[in-house]
XYZ file of C-alpha atoms in Angstrom:
418
model
C -35.688 -117.789 -4.720
C -38.292 -115.147 -3.983
C -37.040 -112.938 -1.090
C -40.583 -111.692 -0.447
C -41.604 -115.160 0.758
C -40.990 -115.233 4.493
C -42.685 -116.975 7.388
C -41.356 -114.327 9.764
C -42.032 -115.005 13.425
C -44.389 -117.874 12.564
C -41.390 -120.029 11.657
C -39.923 -119.413 15.098
C -43.226 -120.288 16.767
C -43.537 -123.524 14.774
C -39.918 -124.568 15.399
C -40.326 -123.798 19.097
C -43.442 -125.961 19.363
C -41.848 -128.788 17.368
C -38.674 -128.674 19.463
C -40.650 -128.767 22.700
C -42.665 -131.733 21.453
C -39.558 -133.604 20.314
C -37.859 -132.969 23.643
C -40.798 -134.400 25.585
C -40.892 -137.402 23.255
C -37.184 -138.224 23.013
C -35.305 -136.691 25.984
C -35.098 -140.071 27.726
C -34.726 -142.323 24.656
C -32.410 -145.344 24.952
C -30.311 -146.307 21.935
C -28.269 -149.481 21.297
C -25.017 -149.675 23.251
C -22.842 -148.693 20.289
C -24.921 -145.480 19.937
C -25.535 -144.927 23.650
C -23.508 -141.702 23.686
C -26.153 -140.102 21.444
C -29.075 -141.231 23.612
C -31.155 -139.218 26.065
C -31.037 -135.442 25.743
C -28.183 -135.599 23.206
C -30.610 -137.188 20.755
C -32.958 -134.178 20.847
C -30.845 -131.740 18.731
C -30.143 -134.537 16.239
C -33.790 -135.418 15.671
C -34.745 -131.720 15.763
C -32.289 -130.914 12.959
C -33.663 -133.733 10.804
C -37.304 -132.811 11.430
C -36.732 -129.116 10.736
C -35.047 -129.979 7.429
C -38.194 -131.839 6.414
C -40.368 -128.982 7.677
C -38.283 -126.481 5.707
C -38.863 -128.380 2.485
C -42.545 -128.864 3.294
C -43.218 -125.212 4.095
C -41.286 -124.189 0.996
C -44.144 -125.799 -0.909
C -47.164 -124.870 1.193
C -46.247 -121.446 2.614
C -46.375 -119.292 -0.576
C -50.147 -119.730 -1.041
C -50.673 -119.284 2.715
C -48.673 -116.051 2.664
C -50.670 -114.910 -0.323
C -53.903 -115.511 1.592
C -52.570 -113.715 4.677
C -51.447 -110.748 2.621
C -54.829 -110.613 0.921
C -56.581 -110.731 4.316
C -54.319 -107.993 5.649
C -54.933 -105.832 2.611
C -58.637 -106.490 3.033
C -58.523 -105.302 6.646
C -56.629 -102.175 5.629
C -59.076 -101.584 2.780
C -61.978 -101.778 5.247
C -60.564 -98.754 7.044
C -62.240 -98.144 10.413
C -64.294 -101.343 10.107
C -61.075 -103.326 9.739
C -59.389 -101.761 12.764
C -62.618 -102.213 14.716
C -62.783 -105.916 13.872
C -59.157 -106.284 14.888
C -59.752 -104.570 18.242
C -62.773 -106.734 19.022
C -61.021 -109.990 18.053
C -57.936 -108.955 20.017
C -59.963 -108.951 23.240
C -62.116 -111.997 22.426
C -59.010 -114.151 21.911
C -57.493 -113.266 25.301
C -59.128 -116.163 27.239
C -57.453 -118.607 24.846
C -54.113 -116.797 24.704
C -54.444 -116.547 20.909
C -54.462 -112.746 20.761
C -50.666 -112.929 20.486
C -51.021 -114.694 17.130
C -53.255 -111.910 15.813
C -50.979 -109.210 17.258
C -47.917 -110.839 15.714
C -49.302 -110.408 12.235
C -50.807 -106.930 12.659
C -47.915 -105.380 14.581
C -44.996 -107.045 12.817
C -46.117 -108.075 9.329
C -49.048 -105.908 8.201
C -48.142 -103.311 5.576
C -44.763 -102.178 4.229
C -42.654 -99.028 4.564
C -39.451 -98.392 2.639
C -36.564 -96.812 4.546
C -32.910 -96.176 3.758
C -32.107 -99.396 5.610
C -34.644 -101.586 3.822
C -38.295 -102.575 3.969
C -40.080 -102.449 7.334
C -43.289 -104.401 7.946
C -45.939 -104.334 10.662
C -47.941 -101.473 12.158
C -45.688 -101.235 15.222
C -42.396 -101.505 13.342
C -43.523 -99.044 10.679
C -44.615 -96.527 13.312
C -41.203 -96.481 14.964
C -39.511 -96.362 11.556
C -41.336 -93.079 10.923
C -44.181 -94.228 8.654
C -46.811 -91.438 8.817
C -49.585 -93.931 7.988
C -48.786 -96.337 10.865
C -50.184 -96.401 14.389
C -53.913 -96.677 13.712
C -53.945 -100.319 14.891
C -52.546 -99.216 18.278
C -54.050 -95.782 18.988
C -57.518 -97.088 19.885
C -56.207 -99.144 22.786
C -55.197 -96.033 24.765
C -58.762 -94.847 25.576
C -59.693 -98.352 26.747
C -56.611 -99.183 28.800
C -55.978 -95.735 30.298
C -59.593 -94.704 30.903
C -62.217 -97.338 30.096
C -61.048 -100.262 32.210
C -60.063 -98.125 35.244
C -63.589 -96.643 35.087
C -64.983 -100.190 34.947
C -63.006 -100.924 38.124
C -64.610 -97.912 39.802
C -68.055 -99.154 38.757
C -67.370 -102.615 40.191
C -66.147 -101.089 43.467
C -69.173 -98.771 43.740
C -71.595 -101.641 43.066
C -69.857 -104.131 45.359
C -71.516 -105.593 48.424
C -68.053 -105.745 49.985
C -66.338 -102.530 48.787
C -63.119 -103.151 50.726
C -62.656 -106.539 49.080
C -63.388 -105.087 45.651
C -61.083 -102.110 46.216
C -58.265 -104.393 47.328
C -58.622 -106.329 44.101
C -59.277 -103.585 41.609
C -57.519 -100.360 42.605
C -54.012 -101.677 41.999
C -55.203 -103.373 38.793
C -56.718 -100.078 37.583
C -53.481 -98.206 38.298
C -51.488 -100.884 36.468
C -53.755 -100.604 33.433
C -53.562 -96.797 33.431
C -49.778 -96.613 33.747
C -48.601 -99.619 31.733
C -51.562 -100.897 29.710
C -51.497 -104.329 31.388
C -55.183 -105.234 31.528
C -55.319 -108.962 32.326
C -55.747 -108.485 36.112
C -58.906 -106.465 35.426
C -60.250 -108.576 32.586
C -59.832 -111.857 34.445
C -61.538 -110.334 37.471
C -64.843 -110.408 35.564
C -64.215 -112.663 32.544
C -65.396 -115.921 34.131
C -67.953 -114.565 36.610
C -69.556 -112.064 34.210
C -68.733 -113.029 30.601
C -71.379 -110.625 29.253
C -69.228 -107.753 30.535
C -66.220 -109.159 28.724
C -68.208 -109.348 25.491
C -69.266 -105.719 25.944
C -65.642 -104.796 26.675
C -64.517 -106.467 23.432
C -67.117 -104.564 21.392
C -66.175 -101.256 23.045
C -62.507 -101.898 22.274
C -63.397 -102.422 18.628
C -65.383 -99.184 18.514
C -62.473 -97.290 20.111
C -60.082 -98.423 17.379
C -62.633 -97.626 14.683
C -63.269 -94.117 16.048
C -59.550 -93.360 16.295
C -59.124 -94.464 12.684
C -62.006 -92.244 11.534
C -60.511 -89.244 13.351
C -57.032 -89.906 11.987
C -55.425 -90.450 15.398
C -52.104 -92.279 15.226
C -49.790 -93.202 18.069
C -47.878 -96.352 18.934
C -46.410 -98.150 21.914
C -43.407 -100.303 22.680
C -45.070 -102.332 25.457
C -48.759 -101.520 25.748
C -51.215 -98.628 25.632
C -50.560 -97.038 29.023
C -49.576 -93.567 30.215
C -45.855 -94.332 30.048
C -45.937 -95.184 26.345
C -48.336 -92.314 25.681
C -45.900 -89.771 27.131
C -42.875 -91.324 25.428
C -44.489 -91.192 21.979
C -46.552 -88.009 22.445
C -44.156 -85.740 20.547
C -42.985 -88.245 17.936
C -43.037 -86.758 14.432
C -45.586 -89.229 13.029
C -47.870 -89.154 16.084
C -51.177 -87.573 15.083
C -53.666 -85.756 17.376
C -52.582 -87.249 20.728
C -54.559 -84.669 22.749
C -57.793 -85.728 21.052
C -57.046 -89.216 22.357
C -57.454 -87.906 25.930
C -60.900 -86.489 25.151
C -61.987 -89.804 23.652
C -60.576 -91.540 26.722
C -62.691 -89.421 29.077
C -65.798 -90.219 27.022
C -64.974 -93.929 27.173
C -64.477 -93.689 30.933
C -68.069 -92.451 31.272
C -69.360 -95.104 28.852
C -67.567 -97.946 30.658
C -68.682 -96.728 34.078
C -72.340 -96.391 33.084
C -72.550 -99.692 31.189
C -70.754 -101.715 33.871
C -72.812 -100.119 36.655
C -76.088 -100.815 34.850
C -75.250 -104.416 33.924
C -73.953 -105.297 37.390
C -77.116 -104.003 39.067
C -79.594 -105.137 36.406
C -78.301 -108.701 36.040
C -76.848 -109.086 39.562
C -73.446 -110.068 38.162
C -70.941 -111.659 40.547
C -68.121 -109.192 39.969
C -65.420 -108.827 42.668
C -67.001 -107.956 46.010
C -70.423 -109.344 45.035
C -72.179 -112.674 44.915
C -71.580 -113.905 48.451
C -68.764 -116.223 49.500
C -69.695 -119.573 48.047
C -66.809 -121.794 47.120
C -67.843 -122.002 43.477
C -68.223 -118.252 42.855
C -65.821 -116.465 45.127
C -65.452 -112.788 44.331
C -62.074 -112.280 45.999
C -60.204 -114.974 44.058
C -57.602 -112.528 42.796
C -56.383 -111.654 46.309
C -53.646 -113.566 48.140
C -55.170 -116.284 50.308
C -54.142 -114.466 53.484
C -56.373 -111.514 52.485
C -59.490 -113.472 51.522
C -62.627 -113.761 53.561
C -63.901 -117.080 54.934
C -65.308 -119.590 52.503
C -68.837 -120.797 52.866
C -68.841 -123.787 55.152
C -65.198 -123.340 56.042
C -64.110 -124.489 59.432
C -65.661 -122.736 62.397
C -65.291 -123.855 65.979
C -66.397 -127.461 66.179
C -67.700 -127.529 62.607
C -66.701 -130.113 60.068
C -64.419 -128.862 57.334
C -62.963 -130.443 54.211
C -59.651 -132.146 54.682
C -56.861 -129.689 53.903
C -53.193 -130.247 53.239
C -51.091 -129.698 56.344
C -48.035 -127.745 55.324
C -45.700 -125.668 57.435
C -44.921 -122.172 56.262
C -46.800 -119.108 55.153
C -50.140 -118.855 53.369
C -48.563 -118.963 49.908
C -46.782 -122.215 50.693
C -49.945 -123.800 52.088
C -51.959 -122.688 49.075
C -49.269 -123.971 46.695
C -49.352 -127.367 48.422
C -53.147 -127.540 48.190
C -53.056 -126.588 44.520
C -50.606 -129.403 43.836
C -52.896 -131.809 45.664
C -55.917 -130.609 43.655
C -53.933 -131.095 40.451
C -53.529 -134.783 41.221
C -50.412 -134.628 43.368
C -46.902 -133.399 42.742
C -46.067 -136.430 40.633
C -48.889 -135.481 38.239
C -47.414 -132.017 37.552
C -44.576 -132.206 35.028
C -43.971 -128.461 34.833
C -45.474 -125.217 36.118
C -44.952 -121.609 35.073
C -46.676 -118.435 36.205
C -47.723 -115.350 34.262
C -49.680 -112.261 35.260
C -52.932 -114.059 36.113
C -52.495 -117.763 35.308
C -50.640 -120.889 36.283
C -49.542 -122.664 33.105
C -49.042 -126.387 33.706
C -48.162 -129.556 31.845
C -50.077 -132.427 33.482
C -49.345 -136.144 33.131
C -52.933 -137.326 33.745
C -55.506 -134.516 33.326
C -58.270 -136.814 34.552
C -56.865 -136.625 38.085
C -57.480 -132.867 38.343
C -60.134 -131.870 40.897
C -61.664 -128.723 39.376
C -64.128 -128.225 42.224
C -61.281 -128.179 44.712
C -59.290 -125.768 42.539
C -62.242 -123.386 42.493
C -62.626 -123.689 46.246
C -58.981 -122.637 46.518
C -59.740 -119.458 44.593
C -59.331 -120.402 40.925
C -61.550 -118.250 38.714
C -61.289 -120.730 35.871
C -59.568 -123.877 34.627
C -58.701 -124.031 30.926
C -57.667 -127.383 29.416
C -55.990 -128.209 26.120
C -55.104 -131.877 26.428
C -52.253 -132.140 28.912
C -51.729 -128.370 28.918
C -53.764 -126.789 31.706
C -54.152 -123.158 32.767
C -55.474 -122.257 36.215
C -56.527 -118.620 36.654
C -55.338 -117.567 40.127
C -55.095 -113.809 39.683
C -52.078 -111.612 40.340
C -50.557 -114.091 42.789
C -50.037 -116.675 40.021
C -46.342 -116.037 39.426
C -45.595 -116.170 43.143
C -47.588 -119.387 43.573
C -45.764 -120.985 40.640
C -42.434 -120.306 42.363
C -43.691 -121.877 45.607
C -45.029 -124.898 43.738
C -41.645 -125.391 42.059
C -39.922 -125.208 45.444
C -42.260 -127.834 46.897
C -41.729 -130.107 43.890
C -37.937 -129.804 44.204
C -38.104 -130.544 47.935
C -40.223 -133.603 47.250
C -37.771 -134.820 44.582
C -34.830 -134.437 46.978
C -36.677 -136.329 49.705
C -37.442 -139.193 47.322
C -33.804 -139.338 46.220
C -32.614 -139.428 49.819
C -35.156 -142.116 50.687
C -33.944 -144.221 47.752
C -30.360 -144.300 49.093
C -30.012 -147.281 51.492
C -28.521 -146.384 54.890
C -24.946 -147.494 55.419
C -24.514 -150.596 57.558
C -22.501 -150.557 60.780
C -19.752 -152.660 59.138
C -19.441 -150.132 56.275
C -19.167 -147.262 58.747
C -16.423 -149.066 60.691
C -14.655 -149.894 57.419
C -14.575 -146.210 56.473
C -12.989 -145.432 59.820
């Protein structure tokens, strides 16, 4: 066997997807009575083991040429120098709406390049950087000017150009601080991705140029989580960190560039960034805020005015919004599972055709992304909290149905128990 042939993390991703699919397909399977013990969920590990054996043999045949192509592509990117890092930075941002940037990052950070240490061979730009490779870190350094300076400056531009500055500030100030400190940028990017996609395209190009410039200047620094101040300070004095102070100067330049470009585009093209564009239900600018902090929707109930029928649910604003989201998704019975991340609800839907996208947008969704039965609803920074409330409502509904299915005890049965 050739020890250099390895699928790395891709094998884990593939097995995870296959296992999830097999579970959904076979978790409630019924077998003949003499095999009934192995039915249901017990059948899943059995079928998974058999399928992965077949996959192992299959990928043993098809993976070597794929790995050769990947290695050649990686070497090509490295050979391109600053153009290669620039292309990577641009693609990294462009893939964010589809969630595929993790696939690109997985290869670049954990498989690109090799570095020999006393403990063995280390691969990937991130791994090599922390192993002490003096040539690693150029695929990470360029993110610091964008995440620490560029995007916070873009937030300032959106606040300054907002028709409703208080709404915009409520959305963007905390997101800017999060980006500066930790390098988490999704709350900012999803604040303008769907309402002003031209700005997101510009942002992707600027990210690519930042990585290219850092490569040209020989700046190298890495991160464990993301390109924020915390990681910058932790890795500032690392032996193989190169020219970290120059990174701050580049960051200040990018802050000016982001501010000027965002300000010009917002004014010139009248882009509906947070705090702009009125309060129509289809293009709300305060979608990222909790419902309790949003302004009135256009046409929403005023005294004596007709309003759309809304779900009546006791509890706080989050609970009411969670109930309305479930209704817009086709009802609780149509939602098989729900999870929340930084800015999105990630759902598995039984019948996607029952989803009411217009109603979801009226509830504050900035976008609805569909991939078959897998649906993502962009609800901003409240997504994780809403997912928890939706799960609670679904569990309550399940318990109520179970209780309703149990027939009440007759009077004779009650007397018999006594």
